[in-house]
PDB file of C-alpha atoms in Angstrom:
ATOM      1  CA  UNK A   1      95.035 123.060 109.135  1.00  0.00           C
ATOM      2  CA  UNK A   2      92.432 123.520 111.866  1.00  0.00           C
ATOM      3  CA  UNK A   3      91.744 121.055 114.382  1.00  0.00           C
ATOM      4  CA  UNK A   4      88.001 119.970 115.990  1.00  0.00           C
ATOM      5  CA  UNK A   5      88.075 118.627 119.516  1.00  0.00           C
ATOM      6  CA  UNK A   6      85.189 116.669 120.976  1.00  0.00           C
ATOM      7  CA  UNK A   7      84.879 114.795 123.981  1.00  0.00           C
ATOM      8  CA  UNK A   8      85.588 111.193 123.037  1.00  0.00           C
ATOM      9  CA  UNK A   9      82.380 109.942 124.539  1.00  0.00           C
ATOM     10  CA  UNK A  10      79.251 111.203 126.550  1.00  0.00           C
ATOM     11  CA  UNK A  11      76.829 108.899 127.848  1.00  0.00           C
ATOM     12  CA  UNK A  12      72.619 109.626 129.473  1.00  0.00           C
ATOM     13  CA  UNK A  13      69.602 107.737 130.368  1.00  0.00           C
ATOM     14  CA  UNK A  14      66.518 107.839 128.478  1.00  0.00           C
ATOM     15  CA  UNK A  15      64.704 110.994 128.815  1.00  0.00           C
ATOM     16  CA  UNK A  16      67.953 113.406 129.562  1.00  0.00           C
ATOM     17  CA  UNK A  17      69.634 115.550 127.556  1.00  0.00           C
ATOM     18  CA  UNK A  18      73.290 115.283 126.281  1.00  0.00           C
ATOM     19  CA  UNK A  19      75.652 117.950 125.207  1.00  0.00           C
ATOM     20  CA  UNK A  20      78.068 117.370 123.142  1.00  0.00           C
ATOM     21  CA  UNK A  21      80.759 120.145 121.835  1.00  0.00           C
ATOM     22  CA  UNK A  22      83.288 120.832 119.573  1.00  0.00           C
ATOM     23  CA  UNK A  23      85.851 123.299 120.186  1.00  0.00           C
ATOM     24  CA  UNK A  24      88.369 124.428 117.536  1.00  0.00           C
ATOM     25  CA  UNK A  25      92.022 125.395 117.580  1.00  0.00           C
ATOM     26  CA  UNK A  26      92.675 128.292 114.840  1.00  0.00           C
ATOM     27  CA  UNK A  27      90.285 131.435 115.520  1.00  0.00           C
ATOM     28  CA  UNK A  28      90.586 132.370 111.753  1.00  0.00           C
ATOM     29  CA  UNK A  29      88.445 129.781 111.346  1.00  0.00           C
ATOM     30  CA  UNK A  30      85.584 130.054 113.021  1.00  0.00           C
ATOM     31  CA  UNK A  31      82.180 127.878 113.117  1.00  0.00           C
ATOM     32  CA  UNK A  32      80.284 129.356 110.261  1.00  0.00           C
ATOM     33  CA  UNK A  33      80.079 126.237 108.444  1.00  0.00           C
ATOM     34  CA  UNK A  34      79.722 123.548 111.232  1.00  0.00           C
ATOM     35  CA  UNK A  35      77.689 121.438 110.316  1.00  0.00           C
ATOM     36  CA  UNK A  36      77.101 117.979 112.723  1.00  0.00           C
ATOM     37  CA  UNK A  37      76.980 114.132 111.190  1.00  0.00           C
ATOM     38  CA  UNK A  38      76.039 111.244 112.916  1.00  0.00           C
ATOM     39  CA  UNK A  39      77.076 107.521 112.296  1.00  0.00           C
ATOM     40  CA  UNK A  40      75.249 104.217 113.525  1.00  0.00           C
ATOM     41  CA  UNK A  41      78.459 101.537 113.513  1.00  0.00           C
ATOM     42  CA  UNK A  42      78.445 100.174 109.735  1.00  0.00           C
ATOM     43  CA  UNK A  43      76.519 102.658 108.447  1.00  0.00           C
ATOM     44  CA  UNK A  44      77.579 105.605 106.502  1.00  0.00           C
ATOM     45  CA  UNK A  45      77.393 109.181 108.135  1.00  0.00           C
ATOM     46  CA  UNK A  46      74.482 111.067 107.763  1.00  0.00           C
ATOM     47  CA  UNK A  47      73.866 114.945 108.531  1.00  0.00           C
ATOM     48  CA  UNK A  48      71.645 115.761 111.857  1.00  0.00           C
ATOM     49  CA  UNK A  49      72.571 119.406 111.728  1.00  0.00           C
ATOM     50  CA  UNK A  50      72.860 121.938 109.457  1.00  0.00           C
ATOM     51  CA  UNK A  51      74.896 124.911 109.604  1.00  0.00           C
ATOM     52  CA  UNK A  52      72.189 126.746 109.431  1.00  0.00           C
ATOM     53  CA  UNK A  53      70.982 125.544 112.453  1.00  0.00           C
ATOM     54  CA  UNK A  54      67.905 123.605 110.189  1.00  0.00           C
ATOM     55  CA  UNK A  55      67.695 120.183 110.921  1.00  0.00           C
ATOM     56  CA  UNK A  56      67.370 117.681 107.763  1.00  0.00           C
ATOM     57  CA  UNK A  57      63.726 116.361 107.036  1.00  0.00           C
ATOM     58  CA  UNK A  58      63.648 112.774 109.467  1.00  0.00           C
ATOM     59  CA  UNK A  59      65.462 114.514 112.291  1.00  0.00           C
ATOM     60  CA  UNK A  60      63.513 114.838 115.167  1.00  0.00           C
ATOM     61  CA  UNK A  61      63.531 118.541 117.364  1.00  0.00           C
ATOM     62  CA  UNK A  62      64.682 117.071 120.333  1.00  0.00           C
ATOM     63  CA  UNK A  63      68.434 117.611 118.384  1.00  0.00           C
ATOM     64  CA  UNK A  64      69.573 121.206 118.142  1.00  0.00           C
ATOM     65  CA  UNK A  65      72.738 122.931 117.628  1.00  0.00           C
ATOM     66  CA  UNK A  66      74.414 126.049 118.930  1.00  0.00           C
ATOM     67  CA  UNK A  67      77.411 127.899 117.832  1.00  0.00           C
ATOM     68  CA  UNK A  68      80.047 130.997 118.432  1.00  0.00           C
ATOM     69  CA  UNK A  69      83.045 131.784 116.658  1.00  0.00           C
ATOM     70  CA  UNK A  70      85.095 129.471 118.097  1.00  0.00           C
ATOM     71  CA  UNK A  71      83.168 126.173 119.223  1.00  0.00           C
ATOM     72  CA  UNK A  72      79.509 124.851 118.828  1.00  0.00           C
ATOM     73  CA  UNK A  73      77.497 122.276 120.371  1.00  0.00           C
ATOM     74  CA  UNK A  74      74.749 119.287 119.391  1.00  0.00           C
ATOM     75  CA  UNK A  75      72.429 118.771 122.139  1.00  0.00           C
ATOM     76  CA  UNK A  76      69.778 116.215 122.142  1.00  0.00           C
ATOM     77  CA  UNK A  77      66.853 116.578 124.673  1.00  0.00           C
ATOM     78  CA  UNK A  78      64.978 113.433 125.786  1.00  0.00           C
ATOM     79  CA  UNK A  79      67.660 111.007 125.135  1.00  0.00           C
ATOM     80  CA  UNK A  80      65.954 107.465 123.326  1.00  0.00           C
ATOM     81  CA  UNK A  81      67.628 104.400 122.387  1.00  0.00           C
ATOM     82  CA  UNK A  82      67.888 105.241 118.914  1.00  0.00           C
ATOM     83  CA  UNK A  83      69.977 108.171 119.239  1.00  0.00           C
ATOM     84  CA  UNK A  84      72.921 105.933 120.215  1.00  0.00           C
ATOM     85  CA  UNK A  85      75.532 106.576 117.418  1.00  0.00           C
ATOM     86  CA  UNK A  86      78.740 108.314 116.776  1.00  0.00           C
ATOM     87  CA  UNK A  87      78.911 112.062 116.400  1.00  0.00           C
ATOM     88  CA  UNK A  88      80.984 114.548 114.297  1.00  0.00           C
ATOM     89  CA  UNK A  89      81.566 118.309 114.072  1.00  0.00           C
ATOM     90  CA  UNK A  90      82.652 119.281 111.178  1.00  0.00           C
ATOM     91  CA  UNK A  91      83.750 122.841 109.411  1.00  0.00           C
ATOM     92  CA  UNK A  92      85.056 123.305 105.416  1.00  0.00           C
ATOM     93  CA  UNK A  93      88.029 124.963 105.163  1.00  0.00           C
ATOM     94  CA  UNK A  94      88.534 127.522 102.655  1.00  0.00           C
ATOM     95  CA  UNK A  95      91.988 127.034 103.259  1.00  0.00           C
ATOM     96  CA  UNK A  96      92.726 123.889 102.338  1.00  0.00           C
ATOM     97  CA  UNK A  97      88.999 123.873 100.577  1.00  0.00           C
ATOM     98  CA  UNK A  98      88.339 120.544 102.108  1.00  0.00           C
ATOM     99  CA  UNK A  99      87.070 119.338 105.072  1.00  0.00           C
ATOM    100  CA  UNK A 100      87.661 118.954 108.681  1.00  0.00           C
ATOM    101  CA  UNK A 101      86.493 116.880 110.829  1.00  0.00           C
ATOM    102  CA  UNK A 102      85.845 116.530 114.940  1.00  0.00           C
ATOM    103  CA  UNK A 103      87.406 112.919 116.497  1.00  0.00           C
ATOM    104  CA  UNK A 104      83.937 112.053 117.429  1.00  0.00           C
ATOM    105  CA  UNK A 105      81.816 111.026 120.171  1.00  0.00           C
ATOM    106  CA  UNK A 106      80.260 108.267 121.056  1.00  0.00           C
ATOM    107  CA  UNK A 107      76.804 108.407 122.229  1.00  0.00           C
ATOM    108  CA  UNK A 108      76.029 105.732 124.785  1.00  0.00           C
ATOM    109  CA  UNK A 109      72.312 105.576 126.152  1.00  0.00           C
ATOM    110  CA  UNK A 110      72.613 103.894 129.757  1.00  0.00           C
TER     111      UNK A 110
ATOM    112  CA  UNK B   1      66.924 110.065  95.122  1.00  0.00           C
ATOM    113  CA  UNK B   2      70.660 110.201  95.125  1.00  0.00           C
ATOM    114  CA  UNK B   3      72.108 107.040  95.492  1.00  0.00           C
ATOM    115  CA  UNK B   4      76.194 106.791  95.448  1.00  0.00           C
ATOM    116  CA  UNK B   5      77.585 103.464  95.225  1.00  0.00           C
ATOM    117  CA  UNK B   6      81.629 102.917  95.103  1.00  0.00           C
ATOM    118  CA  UNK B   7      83.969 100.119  93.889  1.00  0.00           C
ATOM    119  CA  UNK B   8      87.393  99.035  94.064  1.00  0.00           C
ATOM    120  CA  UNK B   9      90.043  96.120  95.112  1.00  0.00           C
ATOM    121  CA  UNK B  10      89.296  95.480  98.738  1.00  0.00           C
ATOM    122  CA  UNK B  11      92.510  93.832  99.181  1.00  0.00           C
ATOM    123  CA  UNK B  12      95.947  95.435  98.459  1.00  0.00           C
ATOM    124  CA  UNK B  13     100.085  95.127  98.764  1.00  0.00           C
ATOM    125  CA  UNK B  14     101.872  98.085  99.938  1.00  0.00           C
ATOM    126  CA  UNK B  15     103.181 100.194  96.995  1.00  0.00           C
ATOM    127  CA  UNK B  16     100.232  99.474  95.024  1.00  0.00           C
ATOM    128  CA  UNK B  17      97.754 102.108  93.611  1.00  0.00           C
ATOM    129  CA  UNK B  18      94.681 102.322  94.938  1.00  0.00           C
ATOM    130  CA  UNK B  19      91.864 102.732  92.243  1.00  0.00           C
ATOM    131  CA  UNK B  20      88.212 103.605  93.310  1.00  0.00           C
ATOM    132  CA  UNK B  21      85.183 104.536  91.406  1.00  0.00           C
ATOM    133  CA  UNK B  22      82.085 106.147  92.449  1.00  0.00           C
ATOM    134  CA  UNK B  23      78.675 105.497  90.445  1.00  0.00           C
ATOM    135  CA  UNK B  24      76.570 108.018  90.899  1.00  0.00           C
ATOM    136  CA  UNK B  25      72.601 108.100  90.624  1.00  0.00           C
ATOM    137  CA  UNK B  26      70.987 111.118  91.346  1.00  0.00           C
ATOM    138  CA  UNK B  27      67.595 111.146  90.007  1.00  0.00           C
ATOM    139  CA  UNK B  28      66.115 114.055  89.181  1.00  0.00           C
ATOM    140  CA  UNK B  29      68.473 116.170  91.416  1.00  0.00           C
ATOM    141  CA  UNK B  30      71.110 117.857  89.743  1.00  0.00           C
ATOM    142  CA  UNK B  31      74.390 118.094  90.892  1.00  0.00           C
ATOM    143  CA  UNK B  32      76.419 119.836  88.495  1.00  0.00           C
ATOM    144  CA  UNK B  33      77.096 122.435  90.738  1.00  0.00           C
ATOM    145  CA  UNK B  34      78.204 120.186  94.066  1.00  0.00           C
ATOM    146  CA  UNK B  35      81.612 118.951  95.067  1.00  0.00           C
ATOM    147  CA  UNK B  36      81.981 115.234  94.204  1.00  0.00           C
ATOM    148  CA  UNK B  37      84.464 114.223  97.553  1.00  0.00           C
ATOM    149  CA  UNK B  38      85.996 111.049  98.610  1.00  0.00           C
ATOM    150  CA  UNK B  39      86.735 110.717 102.230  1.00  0.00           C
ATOM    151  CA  UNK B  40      88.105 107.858 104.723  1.00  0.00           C
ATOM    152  CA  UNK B  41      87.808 106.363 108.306  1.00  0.00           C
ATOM    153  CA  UNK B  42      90.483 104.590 109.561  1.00  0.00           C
ATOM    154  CA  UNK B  43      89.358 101.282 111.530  1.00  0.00           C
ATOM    155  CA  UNK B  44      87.915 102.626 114.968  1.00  0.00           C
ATOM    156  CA  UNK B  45      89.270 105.823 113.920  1.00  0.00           C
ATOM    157  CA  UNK B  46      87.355 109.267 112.751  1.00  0.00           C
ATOM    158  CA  UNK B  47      86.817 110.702 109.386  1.00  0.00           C
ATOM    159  CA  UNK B  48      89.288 112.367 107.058  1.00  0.00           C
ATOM    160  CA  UNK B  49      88.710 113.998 103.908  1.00  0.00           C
ATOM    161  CA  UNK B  50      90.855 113.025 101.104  1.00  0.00           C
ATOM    162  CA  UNK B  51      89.759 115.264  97.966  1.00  0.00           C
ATOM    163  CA  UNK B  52      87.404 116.737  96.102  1.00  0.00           C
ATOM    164  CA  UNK B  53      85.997 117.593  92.674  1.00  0.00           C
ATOM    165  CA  UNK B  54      84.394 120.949  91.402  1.00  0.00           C
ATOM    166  CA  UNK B  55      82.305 121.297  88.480  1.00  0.00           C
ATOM    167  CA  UNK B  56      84.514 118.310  86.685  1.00  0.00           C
ATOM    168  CA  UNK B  57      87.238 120.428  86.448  1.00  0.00           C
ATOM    169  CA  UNK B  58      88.669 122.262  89.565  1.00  0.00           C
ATOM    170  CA  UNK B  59      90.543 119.105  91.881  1.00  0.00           C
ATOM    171  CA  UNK B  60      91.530 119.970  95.961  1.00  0.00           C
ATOM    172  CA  UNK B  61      93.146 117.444  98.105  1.00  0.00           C
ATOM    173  CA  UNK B  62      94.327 116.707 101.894  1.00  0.00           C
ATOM    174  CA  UNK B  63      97.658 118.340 102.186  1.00  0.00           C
ATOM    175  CA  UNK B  64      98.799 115.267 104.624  1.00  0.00           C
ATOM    176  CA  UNK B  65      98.045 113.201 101.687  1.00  0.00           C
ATOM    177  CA  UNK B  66     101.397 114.778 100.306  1.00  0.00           C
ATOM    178  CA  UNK B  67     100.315 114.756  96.696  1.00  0.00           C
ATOM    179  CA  UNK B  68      99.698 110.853  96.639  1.00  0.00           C
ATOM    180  CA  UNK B  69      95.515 111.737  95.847  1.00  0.00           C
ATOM    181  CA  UNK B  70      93.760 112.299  92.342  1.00  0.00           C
ATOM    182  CA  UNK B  71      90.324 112.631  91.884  1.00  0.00           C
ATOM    183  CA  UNK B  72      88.997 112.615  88.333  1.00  0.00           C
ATOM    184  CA  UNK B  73      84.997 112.098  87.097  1.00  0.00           C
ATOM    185  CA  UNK B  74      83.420 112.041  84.373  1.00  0.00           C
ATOM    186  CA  UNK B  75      79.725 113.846  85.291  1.00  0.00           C
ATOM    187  CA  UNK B  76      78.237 112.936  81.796  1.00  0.00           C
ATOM    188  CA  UNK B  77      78.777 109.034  82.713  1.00  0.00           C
ATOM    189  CA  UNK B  78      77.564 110.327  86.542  1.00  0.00           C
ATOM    190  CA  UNK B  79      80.974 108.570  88.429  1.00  0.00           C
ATOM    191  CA  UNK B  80      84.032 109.744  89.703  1.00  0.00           C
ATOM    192  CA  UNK B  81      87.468 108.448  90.934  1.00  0.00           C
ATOM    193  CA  UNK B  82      90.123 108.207  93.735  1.00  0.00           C
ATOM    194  CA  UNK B  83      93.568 107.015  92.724  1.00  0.00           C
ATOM    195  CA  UNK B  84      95.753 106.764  95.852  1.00  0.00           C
ATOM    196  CA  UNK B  85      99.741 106.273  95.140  1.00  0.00           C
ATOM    197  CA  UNK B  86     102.117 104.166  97.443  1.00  0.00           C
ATOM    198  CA  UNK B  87      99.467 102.923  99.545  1.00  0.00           C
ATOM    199  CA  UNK B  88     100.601 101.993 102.953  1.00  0.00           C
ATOM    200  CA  UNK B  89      99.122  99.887 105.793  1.00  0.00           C
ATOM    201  CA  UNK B  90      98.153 103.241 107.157  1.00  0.00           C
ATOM    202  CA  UNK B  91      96.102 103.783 104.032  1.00  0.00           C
ATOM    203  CA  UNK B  92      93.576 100.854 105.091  1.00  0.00           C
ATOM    204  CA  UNK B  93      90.195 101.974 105.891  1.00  0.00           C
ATOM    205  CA  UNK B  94      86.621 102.611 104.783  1.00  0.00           C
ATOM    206  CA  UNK B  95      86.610 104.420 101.751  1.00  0.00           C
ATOM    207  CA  UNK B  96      83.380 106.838 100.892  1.00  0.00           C
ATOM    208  CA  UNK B  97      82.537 108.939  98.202  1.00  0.00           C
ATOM    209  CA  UNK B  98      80.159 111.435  98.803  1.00  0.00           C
ATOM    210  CA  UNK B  99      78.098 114.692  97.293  1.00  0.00           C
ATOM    211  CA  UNK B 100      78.556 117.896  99.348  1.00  0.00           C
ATOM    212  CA  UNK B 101      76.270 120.928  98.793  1.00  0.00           C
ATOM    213  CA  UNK B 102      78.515 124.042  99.566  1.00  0.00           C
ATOM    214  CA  UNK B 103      80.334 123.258 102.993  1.00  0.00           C
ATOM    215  CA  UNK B 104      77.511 119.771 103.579  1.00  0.00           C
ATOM    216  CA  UNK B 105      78.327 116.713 102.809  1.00  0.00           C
ATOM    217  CA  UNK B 106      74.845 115.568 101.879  1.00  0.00           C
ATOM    218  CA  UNK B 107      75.282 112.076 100.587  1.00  0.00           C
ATOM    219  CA  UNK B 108      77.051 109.386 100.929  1.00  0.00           C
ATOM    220  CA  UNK B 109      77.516 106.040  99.536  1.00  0.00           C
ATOM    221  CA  UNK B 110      77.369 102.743 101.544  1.00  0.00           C
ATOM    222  CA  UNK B 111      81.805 102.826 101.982  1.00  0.00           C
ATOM    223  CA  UNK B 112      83.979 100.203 100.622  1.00  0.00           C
ATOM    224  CA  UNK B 113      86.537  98.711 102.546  1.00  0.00           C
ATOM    225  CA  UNK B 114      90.124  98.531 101.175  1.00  0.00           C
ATOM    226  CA  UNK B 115      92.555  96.510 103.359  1.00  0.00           C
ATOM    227  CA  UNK B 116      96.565  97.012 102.670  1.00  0.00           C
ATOM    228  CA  UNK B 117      98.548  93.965 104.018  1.00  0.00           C
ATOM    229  CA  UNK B 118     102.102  92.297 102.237  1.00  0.00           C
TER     230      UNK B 118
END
């Protein structure tokens, strides 16, 4: 089964911009279906990126994604308050036909 | 608007089953043709995917799960179900069901925490 790796934490002031990636361990794989959730302790997650790159209706276009076959990345230009959260990569696996998901990062706004 | 709300014991003995349902509410959306999925998070941990459901019929689960998952739903009475075997204090965690549109998981109900202690 594949495995996501993100950084286990990035942090930014107000007004930067953040990267945050996710690299992945089987190159059969690939990043076709990453798609990028984000979590607000006690809250469910909820999807900020599609794979697609589209963005869900409510998410701002300061949040954009990139991708290549074997990693992709969530950036989020001028960095507010409200963007402090948990964040996860994740791909579907036709292999297992299930999901995998990234460790997460936590999003800390200085 | 699709609303997913689950339910089960919130407290459990290792060896015990774990039983969860899912209600689902999805307006005038149809699903018929998503995945119904139940996933976890561990306390302070990420998220795992336990299993899913296909078109009522066609079941996948985690392989690390070892064969311990079933997921079963009725979509005529819109709610679904996780039964977890030989639960474990490892098993204790935040327990979600959610809808998932090809590879998205697009909703998601609130999580219901199950706690495994002797």
């Amino acid at each position: 089964q594949s495995l996501l790796t993100q950084p286990p934490s990035v942090s930014g002031t107000p007004g930067q911009k953040v990267t945050i990636s996710c690299s992945e361990n089987n190159s059969n794989i690939g990043f076709g279906t990453v798609t990028w959730y984000q979590q607000v302790p006690g809250t469910a997650p909820k999807v900020v990126m599609f794979p697609t790159g589209n963005r869900p209706s409510g998410v701002p276009d300061r949040i954009s994604g990139s991708k290549s076959d074997t990693s992709a990345s969530l950036a989020i230009n001028a960095l507010q308050s409200e963007d402090e959260a948990h964040y996860y990569c994740a791909i579907y696996d036709h292999g297992v036909n299930g999901w995998v998901f990234g460790g997460g990062t936590r999003l800390t706004v200085l | 608007q699709v609303r997913l709300q689950e339910s089960g014991p919130g407290l459990m003995k290792p060896s015990e089953t774990l039983s969860l349902t899912c209600s689902v509410s999805t307006g005038s959306i149809s699903t018929t043709d998503f995945y119904w999925v139940w996933m976890r998070q561990s306390p302070g941990k990420g998220l795992e995917w336990i299993g899913s459901m296909f078109l009522g019929e066609t079941t996948y689960h985690n392989p690390s799960l070892r064969g311990r998952v079933t997921v079963s739903g009725d979509m005529s009475k819109d709610h679904f179900s996780l039964k977890l075997t030989s639960v474990t204090a490892a098993d204790t965690a935040v327990y979600y069901c959610a809808i998932a549109a090809q590879s998205v998981l697009l909703y998601w109900g609130q999580g219901t925490l199950v706690i495994v202690s002797s």
